[in-house]
Amino acid sequence: MQTHEIRERFTQHFVQSGHEAVPSASLILDDPNLLFVNAGMVPFKPYFLGQQNPPFPQGKATSIQKCVRTLDIEEVGITTRHNTFFQMAGNFSFGQYFKKGAIEQAWSLLTGDVEQGGYGLDPERLWVTVYLDDDEAAEIWEQHIGVPSERIQRLGMADNYWSMGIPGPCGPCSEIYYDRGPEYGKEGGPIADDNRYMEIWNLVFMEKERGEGIGKGNFEILGDLPKKNIDTGLGVERVACILQGVDNVYETDLLRPVIDVAEEVTGTKYEDPDTDRINDIRFRVIADHSRTAMMIILDGVTPGNVGRGYILRRLLRRIIRSARLLGAQGKTMERFMNTIMDTMTPSYPEIAEQRERILKVALAEETAFLRTLESGTHLFEQAAGQVKAQGGATLSGQEAFTLHDTYGFPIDLTLEMASEAGLKVDEEGFHKLMAEQVARAKADSQAKKHGHADLSVYRQFVDEHPTEFTGFEELNSNSKVLGLIRDGQQVQEAAEGDEVEVILDVTPLYAESGGQLGDRGTIEAGGTVLRVGDVQKVGKKLWVHKATVEQGGLIVGDDVQALVDPAWRHAARQAHSATHLIHAALREVLGPTAVQAGSMNKPGYLRFDFNYTDALSPQQLEQIQAISNQAVDADWQVNTIETSLEEAKAMGAMALFGENYGEVVRVVEIGGPFSMELCGGTHVSHSSQIGPVAVLGESSVGSGVRRIEAYSGLDSFRYLSKERALVEGVASSLKAKSEEVPERVAALTQKLKEAEKTIAELHRKQLLSGTAEMLAGAEDVAGVQFVHQQLPKGTEAKDLRTLATDLKQKLGGAPGVVVLGAEDARSRVPFVVGVTKVAIDQGLSAKELAAVVGQYVNGNGGGKADMAQGSGAQIGGFSQAVAAVREALNS
């Protein structure tokens, strides 16, 4: 049974029993505690906590949720049952059925006849575990389902008490295991051997709420949830192992094809998937990480140095590294990505639409990392050379950590190359530094978690009094004050000077979302005026007005008037509509792979981030600006349509990756097919109202992500007026017409370059004029002509190298050594060591002598036997360095 069919059977089983099928949420949710969705229940957390009422008429839902867990990336592939990406099939009850209903439905699907939609597992091979004191669950299993008592085992909190690992819902659980047979381990149930007995389903009886704490059992139980709920999770990949008759999750129809391709491109055989052979682990890393990286890119993440982007970068680089260590030459990512997209598309059809973009992101990172490997190899060789030069045999943990942390050079390759060079690596020191880094990261993460505001103060408003937004139709509304919040606590009144959050039943003020900043305005009642500086959403339903009481006072229950600042709204609408024009123009110029990665617009200004690997040319930027302004000139009507998500997509409307849309979505259409996007923001009614659009430029904001910035409306006019005045000023200075300025500036630039070239040549001749005097002062040290000189302050490293090269040439066939140093304009101490060919034949090396100089000027150097250079920080040590070189020549 293929994985796609396993998913379908699960969904149909629960739909037929009254559950509403809910599509998988994006891996990226607006949850400050999570980088990625890591459990099937995460999208349902507000319903379990009682923050929101579940939108399911029968109070039951089912989903196949995409999940990613990244805490133990380094352990992937060592065991054959865990993946970083996995699919969690779940059924959920919000105050409907509880333990008995959950157990019955799980059992009927697992053991049900295949012809009737079940999985057909042998009941005699199923074992269950329950929480230590959960007699109710044990009784249901034994008395109602008929599982013998000897196949029901009790485990403690570490195994059979579930939470997300952070504050939120929790409760005891009951797990279902499948006995794979004696060939996989010893008898005795899950307690005896969790390899033979594979966990396939976890039934969580969610009835408590936990507080802060670390670990699986070290947390406080805050109390009961408002209702007893059910959250279950069936591991799709593990069930696939059983139903496909394979040994592990890497042998299923989803991942084995990637391993087959890896065998082909590396020339290495994946031999025994149940052993910990290092090569087999690398194959599993390639398969696992290819799928995880692909799914993360699908949901809009691009490689970067922090957060989700850093996780993605690590995954992609581990794929490349593993393939290289298996023997791959050149690029392999395209084969891996195409293969995993083929296996996953039946379950996720949206992959087909994004195939080109996914490939582009992955291949760009591969190209960048291969360059890193090349430069890292050079850095390793320098470090290893210094170790050998000093008579050592071990590369320090600090050197290995620097290569890994600063330059992205993997420790596996460092170990391999050190072995080839006859060196060892201080692995203990390396891992100690890594552990310190992880500890710092965890401490920072905990600090950030504790820094998040407690949203429980808004809970009753989210469910009982969601805000009615009237801002699409009007700029002022009559409202009632439902709540006041100051310093995180509900209060009954606010006085003049107070900064307070105001919750209204009705508001025309737009709350920040979709890249558009919240409206500015006022809340007024009689002599009371509150200045609204920001509006934010809580739980997607509640508008929170952050305001200052400028005069008078406000009491909960007051009738007020909420007013939008019309100038702010007008300019904000212009910028948001201009963002849509820029997006459409981008896709027209660059093609469909230029996908939105984020945006921000405020009155008169917008920035638009998009996934694209190459910098845009001036001609492309000019095209984008021209197309946008042609749309303004066309005076197209801007239409908004409310419809279902499916119908919106059928119309061709674009959706933003990582965004979770409700059943009813709002489509903003400008010029028919020109621009059609899902958007909840405010817009002009005709494109001409946007005014001129002025593109400021574009830049990189991360690997594979570019950013365009632009002005709209009056801000655009002001910018263009300023630019015109600047050009006219330059034209006046040049005594030329405006259209002649580029040509005249180009001519002046060329003259400047020629002048600089002449000056450089004069400087070189002046510099070399002193070499005769330096040669005259050469010392004869043990038959070697030793030329040394501390040059005047301000002499640069390139000047020292020019001098050293000339001095070596003038020494001719004599054995000679040149040592030059100076303090440059930035108070650094560059130095150069040159050795003639005859001196090299006698055993001297510029690279080794540069290491000697570096010790005395508080720096280091490197290079080749004939020429080496370096930099230090202490010019006062140069004379000692010269003496040390003289001593080295004498020895």
XYZ file of C-alpha atoms in Angstrom, residues 610-884:
275
model
C 10.919 38.004 -3.555
C 12.689 34.701 -4.095
C 15.275 35.207 -6.822
C 18.967 34.359 -6.915
C 20.392 37.000 -9.272
C 20.743 40.760 -8.907
C 18.482 42.767 -11.208
C 20.059 44.877 -13.916
C 19.308 48.605 -14.292
C 17.400 47.731 -17.457
C 15.185 45.260 -15.575
C 14.474 47.811 -12.830
C 13.567 50.365 -15.481
C 11.191 47.840 -17.076
C 9.521 47.103 -13.725
C 9.041 50.805 -13.046
C 7.683 51.412 -16.547
C 5.190 48.521 -16.386
C 3.964 49.681 -12.963
C 3.392 53.234 -14.175
C 1.693 51.998 -17.340
C -0.767 50.209 -15.037
C -1.305 53.476 -13.141
C -1.910 55.326 -16.405
C -4.389 52.644 -17.561
C -6.760 53.729 -14.765
C -7.910 50.165 -14.171
C -10.702 49.567 -11.701
C -9.607 47.760 -8.541
C -12.106 45.028 -7.698
C -12.411 42.996 -4.512
C -14.119 39.615 -4.547
C -14.961 37.402 -1.578
C -15.029 33.709 -2.483
C -13.722 30.282 -1.411
C -10.012 29.485 -1.491
C -10.558 26.833 -4.174
C -12.481 29.239 -6.421
C -9.871 31.957 -5.882
C -7.099 29.630 -7.005
C -9.201 28.554 -9.993
C -9.489 32.238 -10.955
C -5.675 32.444 -10.934
C -5.327 34.424 -7.720
C -1.888 34.234 -6.099
C -1.496 33.193 -2.464
C 1.437 33.901 -0.171
C 3.502 30.935 1.050
C 3.239 30.171 4.758
C -0.062 32.028 5.064
C -3.093 30.195 6.437
C -6.335 31.261 4.808
C -9.874 30.756 6.061
C -12.804 29.308 4.175
C -13.695 32.715 2.703
C -10.870 34.703 1.126
C -10.666 38.193 -0.384
C -9.268 38.545 -3.907
C -7.941 41.925 -5.067
C -7.976 42.293 -8.848
C -6.262 45.107 -10.768
C -6.577 45.122 -14.544
C -8.083 41.645 -14.858
C -5.268 39.141 -15.423
C -2.561 41.774 -14.795
C -2.766 41.406 -11.006
C -4.946 39.058 -8.976
C -3.913 38.235 -5.401
C -5.398 37.027 -2.140
C -5.209 40.079 0.098
C -7.020 41.462 3.131
C -5.562 44.974 2.899
C -7.019 48.326 1.910
C -6.683 49.529 -1.683
C -7.481 52.393 -4.021
C -10.585 52.062 -6.210
C -8.770 52.857 -9.490
C -5.114 52.310 -10.362
C -4.668 55.967 -11.362
C -5.210 56.948 -7.713
C -1.869 55.315 -6.828
C -0.027 58.196 -8.482
C 3.507 57.802 -9.857
C 5.578 54.820 -8.730
C 9.328 55.441 -8.310
C 11.568 52.384 -7.926
C 14.489 53.253 -5.625
C 16.525 50.126 -6.326
C 16.971 46.517 -5.300
C 19.280 44.640 -2.984
C 19.968 41.256 -1.419
C 18.416 40.505 1.980
C 19.563 36.892 2.220
C 20.545 33.908 0.144
C 18.091 33.678 -2.732
C 15.986 36.634 -1.550
C 16.007 40.067 -3.211
C 14.241 43.274 -2.158
C 12.767 46.086 -4.261
C 11.974 49.431 -2.621
C 9.734 52.094 -4.108
C 7.784 55.269 -3.378
C 4.182 55.905 -4.379
C 1.927 58.946 -4.663
C 3.239 62.293 -3.418
C 6.302 60.654 -1.889
C 7.208 59.387 -5.338
C 6.676 62.868 -6.803
C 8.899 64.429 -4.104
C 11.630 61.845 -4.711
C 11.576 62.362 -8.489
C 11.605 66.155 -8.023
C 14.643 65.870 -5.781
C 16.405 63.623 -8.303
C 15.641 66.127 -11.087
C 17.049 68.985 -9.005
C 20.194 66.926 -8.355
C 20.713 66.236 -12.067
C 20.144 69.896 -12.918
C 22.711 70.886 -10.295
C 25.314 68.531 -11.771
C 24.483 69.747 -15.280
C 24.984 73.352 -14.179
C 28.377 72.515 -12.628
C 29.442 70.783 -15.841
C 27.976 73.578 -17.989
C 26.073 70.943 -19.945
C 22.496 70.038 -20.762
C 20.760 67.487 -18.504
C 20.739 64.824 -21.212
C 24.521 65.266 -21.665
C 25.316 64.593 -17.993
C 25.886 60.779 -18.262
C 28.327 61.212 -21.144
C 30.207 64.050 -19.451
C 30.444 62.145 -16.132
C 31.727 59.049 -17.975
C 34.417 61.155 -19.666
C 35.485 62.680 -16.349
C 35.583 59.242 -14.730
C 37.852 57.961 -17.505
C 40.194 60.924 -17.036
C 40.279 60.277 -13.297
C 41.185 56.619 -13.850
C 44.023 57.611 -16.185
C 45.286 60.153 -13.660
C 45.184 57.572 -10.855
C 47.100 55.140 -13.072
C 49.783 57.783 -13.721
C 50.025 58.595 -10.003
C 50.339 54.883 -9.177
C 53.177 54.489 -11.668
C 55.002 57.513 -10.222
C 54.484 56.094 -6.726
C 55.933 52.743 -7.827
C 59.011 54.372 -9.348
C 59.529 56.482 -6.237
C 59.137 53.393 -4.065
C 61.653 51.363 -6.052
C 64.184 54.172 -6.120
C 65.243 53.187 -2.632
C 65.988 49.518 -3.328
C 69.646 50.213 -4.236
C 70.236 51.706 -0.806
C 68.517 48.693 0.836
C 70.739 46.281 -1.102
C 73.809 48.244 -0.090
C 72.865 47.656 3.532
C 72.393 43.891 3.122
C 74.004 41.675 5.780
C 75.887 38.504 5.005
C 74.446 35.945 7.422
C 75.888 32.456 7.070
C 76.415 33.059 3.349
C 72.912 34.465 2.795
C 72.297 38.084 1.754
C 69.830 39.321 4.388
C 67.930 42.490 3.419
C 65.629 43.952 6.068
C 63.917 47.291 6.474
C 61.135 48.909 8.501
C 59.411 51.279 6.030
C 57.844 54.637 7.008
C 54.391 54.714 8.579
C 51.628 54.625 5.979
C 53.315 52.081 3.735
C 50.723 49.519 2.589
C 51.032 45.739 2.216
C 50.947 45.912 -1.607
C 53.929 48.338 -1.530
C 55.913 45.910 0.616
C 55.218 43.085 -1.824
C 56.310 45.251 -4.788
C 59.558 46.124 -3.016
C 60.273 42.527 -1.973
C 59.722 41.254 -5.511
C 62.129 43.879 -6.920
C 64.777 43.166 -4.265
C 64.634 39.420 -4.960
C 65.160 40.038 -8.663
C 68.132 42.324 -7.998
C 69.739 39.743 -5.689
C 69.988 37.615 -8.841
C 71.503 34.161 -8.403
C 72.718 34.796 -4.861
C 71.082 33.146 -1.859
C 69.009 35.914 -0.314
C 66.249 36.652 2.201
C 64.168 39.860 2.277
C 62.134 40.912 5.343
C 60.111 44.136 5.136
C 57.575 45.593 7.548
C 55.673 48.802 8.278
C 52.738 50.345 10.119
C 49.986 51.186 7.625
C 47.430 53.996 7.732
C 45.080 51.856 9.861
C 47.806 51.085 12.437
C 48.065 47.483 11.301
C 51.504 45.944 10.767
C 51.804 44.292 7.337
C 55.003 42.355 6.635
C 56.497 40.439 3.697
C 59.211 37.783 3.508
C 60.881 36.892 0.178
C 63.405 34.096 -0.446
C 65.418 33.620 -3.657
C 65.437 30.311 -5.521
C 69.030 29.515 -4.521
C 68.137 30.056 -0.837
C 65.089 27.790 -1.209
C 67.371 25.063 -2.613
C 69.474 25.449 0.548
C 66.380 24.684 2.702
C 65.020 28.141 3.508
C 61.287 28.912 3.254
C 59.523 32.297 3.203
C 56.421 30.673 4.682
C 58.361 29.364 7.720
C 60.220 32.656 8.239
C 56.918 34.596 8.018
C 55.618 32.473 10.905
C 58.665 33.604 12.916
C 58.015 37.292 12.138
C 54.329 36.917 13.033
C 55.180 35.754 16.552
C 56.963 39.049 17.356
C 54.480 41.507 15.819
C 51.465 39.821 17.447
C 50.097 38.372 14.224
C 50.535 35.544 11.764
C 51.408 34.971 8.147
C 51.357 32.412 5.399
C 52.192 31.846 1.769
C 54.669 29.846 -0.293
C 58.368 29.043 -0.038
C 59.421 31.967 -2.259
C 57.049 34.661 -0.967
C 54.940 34.975 2.168
C 53.141 37.788 3.879
C 51.109 38.489 6.962
C 49.813 41.099 9.346
C 50.287 41.938 13.003
C 49.328 44.542 15.548
C 52.634 45.554 17.220
C 55.225 47.418 15.133
C 57.514 47.630 18.154
C 58.284 43.942 17.793
C 59.603 44.214 14.232
C 63.259 44.704 15.253
C 62.989 41.583 17.453
C 61.471 39.735 14.490
C 64.487 40.715 12.334
C 66.827 39.438 15.051
C 64.900 36.167 15.250
